Amino acid sequence: MKKVIIHIMPKQGVLDPQGKAIQTSLSALGFSEVEDIQTGKLVELFVEDAENIDERVGEMCDKLLANPVMEDYHFAVEEVAYT
Amino acid sequence: MKKVIIHIMPKQGVLDPQGKAIQTSLSALGFSEVEDIQTGKLVELFVEDAENIDERVGEMCDKLLANPVMEDYHFAVEEVAYT
């Protein structure tokens, strides 16, 4: 069993209103040391051992998980015991 | 300048309807090797060098970023050049 951790973030230059809202709120709470925030999505897949896992996960991201126009993604694959 | 990468995931046992919807869609697209999916939020903070960064980021998560009733979080701090 493999665990694939996918990070999906807006591309550089794409507006991130949620990030701006969080930054304003953090500043109001006294956390003024935060200079910038970007928010994104995190997807964890548990996949049966299969060949070409990197290629297959790339296809999943391109076809469904990420919007290639506005978002970048990267992922890491790790081995896990089945739970 | 430090970059803090925060992973926020639903706690074990909390329903994740978005994850279930993604799994159904992936299966319909032919990616039947995916056994389980969890979705979460990814927040990247760019923070001025400050003392107690771990403690401060923990406070930010507890007060604003995560819902401690339903979500777990963990984070990693890395050094970055200012861009």
PDB file of C-alpha atoms in Angstrom:
ATOM      1  CA  MET A   1       0.000   0.000   0.000  1.00  0.00           C
ATOM      2  CA  LYS A   2       1.331   3.398  -0.952  1.00  0.00           C
ATOM      3  CA  LYS A   3       0.310   6.775   0.392  1.00  0.00           C
ATOM      4  CA  VAL A   4       0.496   9.642  -2.079  1.00  0.00           C
ATOM      5  CA  ILE A   5       0.501  13.157  -0.624  1.00  0.00           C
ATOM      6  CA  ILE A   6      -0.512  15.732  -3.234  1.00  0.00           C
ATOM      7  CA  HIS A   7      -0.033  19.474  -2.713  1.00  0.00           C
ATOM      8  CA  ILE A   8      -2.174  21.666  -4.992  1.00  0.00           C
ATOM      9  CA  MET A   9      -1.472  25.413  -4.885  1.00  0.00           C
ATOM     10  CA  PRO A  10      -2.608  28.377  -7.009  1.00  0.00           C
ATOM     11  CA  LYS A  11       0.017  29.348  -9.575  1.00  0.00           C
ATOM     12  CA  GLN A  12       2.214  32.350  -8.896  1.00  0.00           C
ATOM     13  CA  GLY A  13       0.205  35.485  -9.690  1.00  0.00           C
ATOM     14  CA  VAL A  14      -3.229  33.923  -9.331  1.00  0.00           C
ATOM     15  CA  LEU A  15      -5.331  35.760  -6.750  1.00  0.00           C
ATOM     16  CA  ASP A  16      -5.804  33.887  -3.483  1.00  0.00           C
ATOM     17  CA  PRO A  17      -8.605  35.725  -1.631  1.00  0.00           C
ATOM     18  CA  GLN A  18      -8.772  33.065   1.097  1.00  0.00           C
ATOM     19  CA  GLY A  19      -5.084  33.613   1.843  1.00  0.00           C
ATOM     20  CA  LYS A  20      -5.578  37.380   2.013  1.00  0.00           C
ATOM     21  CA  ALA A  21      -8.531  36.953   4.385  1.00  0.00           C
ATOM     22  CA  ILE A  22      -6.493  34.679   6.657  1.00  0.00           C
ATOM     23  CA  GLN A  23      -3.619  37.162   6.666  1.00  0.00           C
ATOM     24  CA  THR A  24      -5.943  40.007   7.701  1.00  0.00           C
ATOM     25  CA  SER A  25      -7.422  37.875  10.488  1.00  0.00           C
ATOM     26  CA  LEU A  26      -4.004  36.754  11.747  1.00  0.00           C
ATOM     27  CA  SER A  27      -2.849  40.345  11.800  1.00  0.00           C
ATOM     28  CA  ALA A  28      -5.941  41.332  13.817  1.00  0.00           C
ATOM     29  CA  LEU A  29      -5.114  38.529  16.277  1.00  0.00           C
ATOM     30  CA  GLY A  30      -1.613  39.951  16.776  1.00  0.00           C
ATOM     31  CA  PHE A  31       0.355  37.672  14.466  1.00  0.00           C
ATOM     32  CA  SER A  32       1.863  40.511  12.498  1.00  0.00           C
ATOM     33  CA  GLU A  33       5.065  38.619  11.675  1.00  0.00           C
ATOM     34  CA  VAL A  34       3.247  36.788   8.866  1.00  0.00           C
ATOM     35  CA  GLU A  35       4.251  38.477   5.606  1.00  0.00           C
ATOM     36  CA  ASP A  36       2.396  36.387   3.076  1.00  0.00           C
ATOM     37  CA  ILE A  37       0.052  33.414   2.949  1.00  0.00           C
ATOM     38  CA  GLN A  38      -0.887  30.987   0.252  1.00  0.00           C
ATOM     39  CA  THR A  39      -3.647  28.454   0.692  1.00  0.00           C
ATOM     40  CA  GLY A  40      -4.083  25.288  -1.255  1.00  0.00           C
ATOM     41  CA  LYS A  41      -5.503  21.806  -1.183  1.00  0.00           C
ATOM     42  CA  LEU A  42      -4.065  18.664   0.249  1.00  0.00           C
ATOM     43  CA  VAL A  43      -5.122  15.266  -1.073  1.00  0.00           C
ATOM     44  CA  GLU A  44      -3.894  11.988   0.396  1.00  0.00           C
ATOM     45  CA  LEU A  45      -4.465   8.897  -1.714  1.00  0.00           C
ATOM     46  CA  PHE A  46      -4.037   5.358  -0.465  1.00  0.00           C
ATOM     47  CA  VAL A  47      -3.209   3.271  -3.500  1.00  0.00           C
ATOM     48  CA  GLU A  48      -2.740  -0.431  -3.997  1.00  0.00           C
ATOM     49  CA  ASP A  49       0.767  -1.258  -5.072  1.00  0.00           C
ATOM     50  CA  ALA A  50       0.778  -0.665  -8.784  1.00  0.00           C
ATOM     51  CA  GLU A  51       3.271  -0.009 -11.536  1.00  0.00           C
ATOM     52  CA  ASN A  52       3.736   3.487 -12.937  1.00  0.00           C
ATOM     53  CA  ILE A  53       2.317   5.078  -9.818  1.00  0.00           C
ATOM     54  CA  ASP A  54       3.965   8.451 -10.556  1.00  0.00           C
ATOM     55  CA  GLU A  55       2.500   8.513 -14.059  1.00  0.00           C
ATOM     56  CA  ARG A  56      -0.953   7.409 -12.859  1.00  0.00           C
ATOM     57  CA  VAL A  57      -1.090  10.026 -10.106  1.00  0.00           C
ATOM     58  CA  GLY A  58       0.021  12.692 -12.587  1.00  0.00           C
ATOM     59  CA  GLU A  59      -2.901  11.696 -14.813  1.00  0.00           C
ATOM     60  CA  MET A  60      -5.314  11.863 -11.861  1.00  0.00           C
ATOM     61  CA  CYS A  61      -4.129  15.391 -11.090  1.00  0.00           C
ATOM     62  CA  ASP A  62      -4.366  16.535 -14.707  1.00  0.00           C
ATOM     63  CA  LYS A  63      -7.809  15.026 -15.268  1.00  0.00           C
ATOM     64  CA  LEU A  64      -9.570  15.645 -11.974  1.00  0.00           C
ATOM     65  CA  LEU A  65      -7.715  16.854  -8.908  1.00  0.00           C
ATOM     66  CA  ALA A  66      -6.035  20.050 -10.071  1.00  0.00           C
ATOM     67  CA  ASN A  67      -6.977  22.781 -12.495  1.00  0.00           C
ATOM     68  CA  PRO A  68      -3.877  23.011 -14.711  1.00  0.00           C
ATOM     69  CA  VAL A  69      -4.796  26.535 -15.825  1.00  0.00           C
ATOM     70  CA  MET A  70      -4.686  28.030 -12.345  1.00  0.00           C
ATOM     71  CA  GLU A  71      -2.982  25.485 -10.115  1.00  0.00           C
ATOM     72  CA  ASP A  72       0.358  23.768  -9.742  1.00  0.00           C
ATOM     73  CA  TYR A  73       0.740  20.444  -8.021  1.00  0.00           C
ATOM     74  CA  HIS A  74       3.462  18.194  -6.755  1.00  0.00           C
ATOM     75  CA  PHE A  75       3.294  14.936  -4.898  1.00  0.00           C
ATOM     76  CA  ALA A  76       5.325  12.488  -2.879  1.00  0.00           C
ATOM     77  CA  VAL A  77       4.832   8.741  -2.635  1.00  0.00           C
ATOM     78  CA  GLU A  78       5.573   6.839   0.543  1.00  0.00           C
ATOM     79  CA  GLU A  79       5.199   3.230   1.587  1.00  0.00           C
ATOM     80  CA  VAL A  80       2.705   2.575   4.395  1.00  0.00           C
ATOM     81  CA  ALA A  81       1.449  -0.482   6.198  1.00  0.00           C
ATOM     82  CA  TYR A  82      -2.193  -1.223   5.490  1.00  0.00           C
ATOM     83  CA  THR A  83      -4.376   0.007   8.364  1.00  0.00           C
TER      84      THR A  83
ATOM     85  CA  MET B   1      12.453  34.557   6.155  1.00  0.00           C
ATOM     86  CA  LYS B   2      10.885  31.238   7.070  1.00  0.00           C
ATOM     87  CA  LYS B   3       8.293  29.266   5.178  1.00  0.00           C
ATOM     88  CA  VAL B   4       5.875  27.265   7.299  1.00  0.00           C
ATOM     89  CA  ILE B   5       3.937  24.503   5.542  1.00  0.00           C
ATOM     90  CA  ILE B   6       0.833  23.522   7.510  1.00  0.00           C
ATOM     91  CA  HIS B   7      -1.165  20.366   6.749  1.00  0.00           C
ATOM     92  CA  ILE B   8      -4.707  20.393   8.143  1.00  0.00           C
ATOM     93  CA  MET B   9      -6.669  17.133   7.846  1.00  0.00           C
ATOM     94  CA  PRO B  10      -9.976  15.886   9.255  1.00  0.00           C
ATOM     95  CA  LYS B  11      -9.450  13.714  12.322  1.00  0.00           C
ATOM     96  CA  GLN B  12      -9.718   9.948  11.959  1.00  0.00           C
ATOM     97  CA  GLY B  13     -13.402   9.017  11.883  1.00  0.00           C
ATOM     98  CA  VAL B  14     -14.696  12.421  10.769  1.00  0.00           C
ATOM     99  CA  LEU B  15     -16.700  12.165   7.549  1.00  0.00           C
ATOM    100  CA  ASP B  16     -14.931  13.548   4.485  1.00  0.00           C
ATOM    101  CA  PRO B  17     -17.626  13.828   1.782  1.00  0.00           C
ATOM    102  CA  GLN B  18     -15.259  15.643  -0.606  1.00  0.00           C
ATOM    103  CA  GLY B  19     -12.829  12.726  -0.395  1.00  0.00           C
ATOM    104  CA  LYS B  20     -15.618  10.236  -1.082  1.00  0.00           C
ATOM    105  CA  ALA B  21     -16.787  12.266  -4.093  1.00  0.00           C
ATOM    106  CA  ILE B  22     -13.256  12.365  -5.502  1.00  0.00           C
ATOM    107  CA  GLN B  23     -12.869   8.630  -5.001  1.00  0.00           C
ATOM    108  CA  THR B  24     -16.112   7.943  -6.892  1.00  0.00           C
ATOM    109  CA  SER B  25     -15.006  10.206  -9.744  1.00  0.00           C
ATOM    110  CA  LEU B  26     -11.530   8.665  -9.927  1.00  0.00           C
ATOM    111  CA  SER B  27     -13.082   5.225 -10.041  1.00  0.00           C
ATOM    112  CA  ALA B  28     -15.365   6.326 -12.900  1.00  0.00           C
ATOM    113  CA  LEU B  29     -12.286   7.599 -14.750  1.00  0.00           C
ATOM    114  CA  GLY B  30     -10.641   4.181 -14.441  1.00  0.00           C
ATOM    115  CA  PHE B  31      -8.354   4.804 -11.473  1.00  0.00           C
ATOM    116  CA  SER B  32      -9.709   1.907  -9.487  1.00  0.00           C
ATOM    117  CA  GLU B  33      -6.429   1.282  -7.639  1.00  0.00           C
ATOM    118  CA  VAL B  34      -7.239   4.135  -5.249  1.00  0.00           C
ATOM    119  CA  GLU B  35      -8.507   2.560  -2.032  1.00  0.00           C
ATOM    120  CA  ASP B  36      -9.090   5.600   0.112  1.00  0.00           C
ATOM    121  CA  ILE B  37      -8.797   9.378  -0.075  1.00  0.00           C
ATOM    122  CA  GLN B  38      -8.575  12.087   2.514  1.00  0.00           C
ATOM    123  CA  THR B  39      -8.718  15.728   1.617  1.00  0.00           C
ATOM    124  CA  GLY B  40      -7.447  18.578   3.690  1.00  0.00           C
ATOM    125  CA  LYS B  41      -6.135  22.105   3.599  1.00  0.00           C
ATOM    126  CA  LEU B  42      -2.665  23.338   2.927  1.00  0.00           C
ATOM    127  CA  VAL B  43      -1.525  26.708   4.270  1.00  0.00           C
ATOM    128  CA  GLU B  44       1.897  28.174   3.521  1.00  0.00           C
ATOM    129  CA  LEU B  45       2.976  31.070   5.719  1.00  0.00           C
ATOM    130  CA  PHE B  46       5.950  33.272   4.996  1.00  0.00           C
ATOM    131  CA  VAL B  47       7.114  34.585   8.344  1.00  0.00           C
ATOM    132  CA  GLU B  48       9.771  37.085   9.320  1.00  0.00           C
ATOM    133  CA  ASP B  49      12.487  35.489  11.366  1.00  0.00           C
ATOM    134  CA  ALA B  50      11.105  35.403  14.873  1.00  0.00           C
ATOM    135  CA  GLU B  51      11.709  33.550  18.089  1.00  0.00           C
ATOM    136  CA  ASN B  52       9.340  30.813  19.205  1.00  0.00           C
ATOM    137  CA  ILE B  53       8.129  30.237  15.680  1.00  0.00           C
ATOM    138  CA  ASP B  54       6.866  26.738  16.481  1.00  0.00           C
ATOM    139  CA  GLU B  55       4.865  28.007  19.433  1.00  0.00           C
ATOM    140  CA  ARG B  56       3.469  30.986  17.480  1.00  0.00           C
ATOM    141  CA  VAL B  57       2.380  28.842  14.541  1.00  0.00           C
ATOM    142  CA  GLY B  58       0.738  26.383  16.959  1.00  0.00           C
ATOM    143  CA  GLU B  59      -1.251  29.284  18.387  1.00  0.00           C
ATOM    144  CA  MET B  60      -2.269  30.459  14.894  1.00  0.00           C
ATOM    145  CA  CYS B  61      -3.558  26.964  14.118  1.00  0.00           C
ATOM    146  CA  ASP B  62      -5.450  26.637  17.398  1.00  0.00           C
ATOM    147  CA  LYS B  63      -7.010  30.103  17.178  1.00  0.00           C
ATOM    148  CA  LEU B  64      -7.786  30.475  13.489  1.00  0.00           C
ATOM    149  CA  LEU B  65      -6.461  28.035  10.936  1.00  0.00           C
ATOM    150  CA  ALA B  66      -7.700  24.662  12.158  1.00  0.00           C
ATOM    151  CA  ASN B  67     -10.831  23.505  13.961  1.00  0.00           C
ATOM    152  CA  PRO B  68      -9.376  21.514  16.874  1.00  0.00           C
ATOM    153  CA  VAL B  69     -12.648  19.610  17.346  1.00  0.00           C
ATOM    154  CA  MET B  70     -12.626  18.076  13.876  1.00  0.00           C
ATOM    155  CA  GLU B  71      -9.167  18.605  12.439  1.00  0.00           C
ATOM    156  CA  ASP B  72      -5.591  17.640  13.162  1.00  0.00           C
ATOM    157  CA  TYR B  73      -2.677  19.673  11.938  1.00  0.00           C
ATOM    158  CA  HIS B  74       1.061  19.421  11.680  1.00  0.00           C
ATOM    159  CA  PHE B  75       3.583  21.768  10.199  1.00  0.00           C
ATOM    160  CA  ALA B  76       7.171  22.027   9.040  1.00  0.00           C
ATOM    161  CA  VAL B  77       9.361  25.124   9.063  1.00  0.00           C
ATOM    162  CA  GLU B  78      11.986  25.716   6.401  1.00  0.00           C
ATOM    163  CA  GLU B  79      14.393  28.527   5.675  1.00  0.00           C
ATOM    164  CA  VAL B  80      13.806  30.365   2.384  1.00  0.00           C
ATOM    165  CA  ALA B  81      15.434  33.281   0.620  1.00  0.00           C
ATOM    166  CA  TYR B  82      13.195  36.332   0.432  1.00  0.00           C
ATOM    167  CA  THR B  83      11.601  36.547  -3.006  1.00  0.00           C
TER     168      THR B  83
END
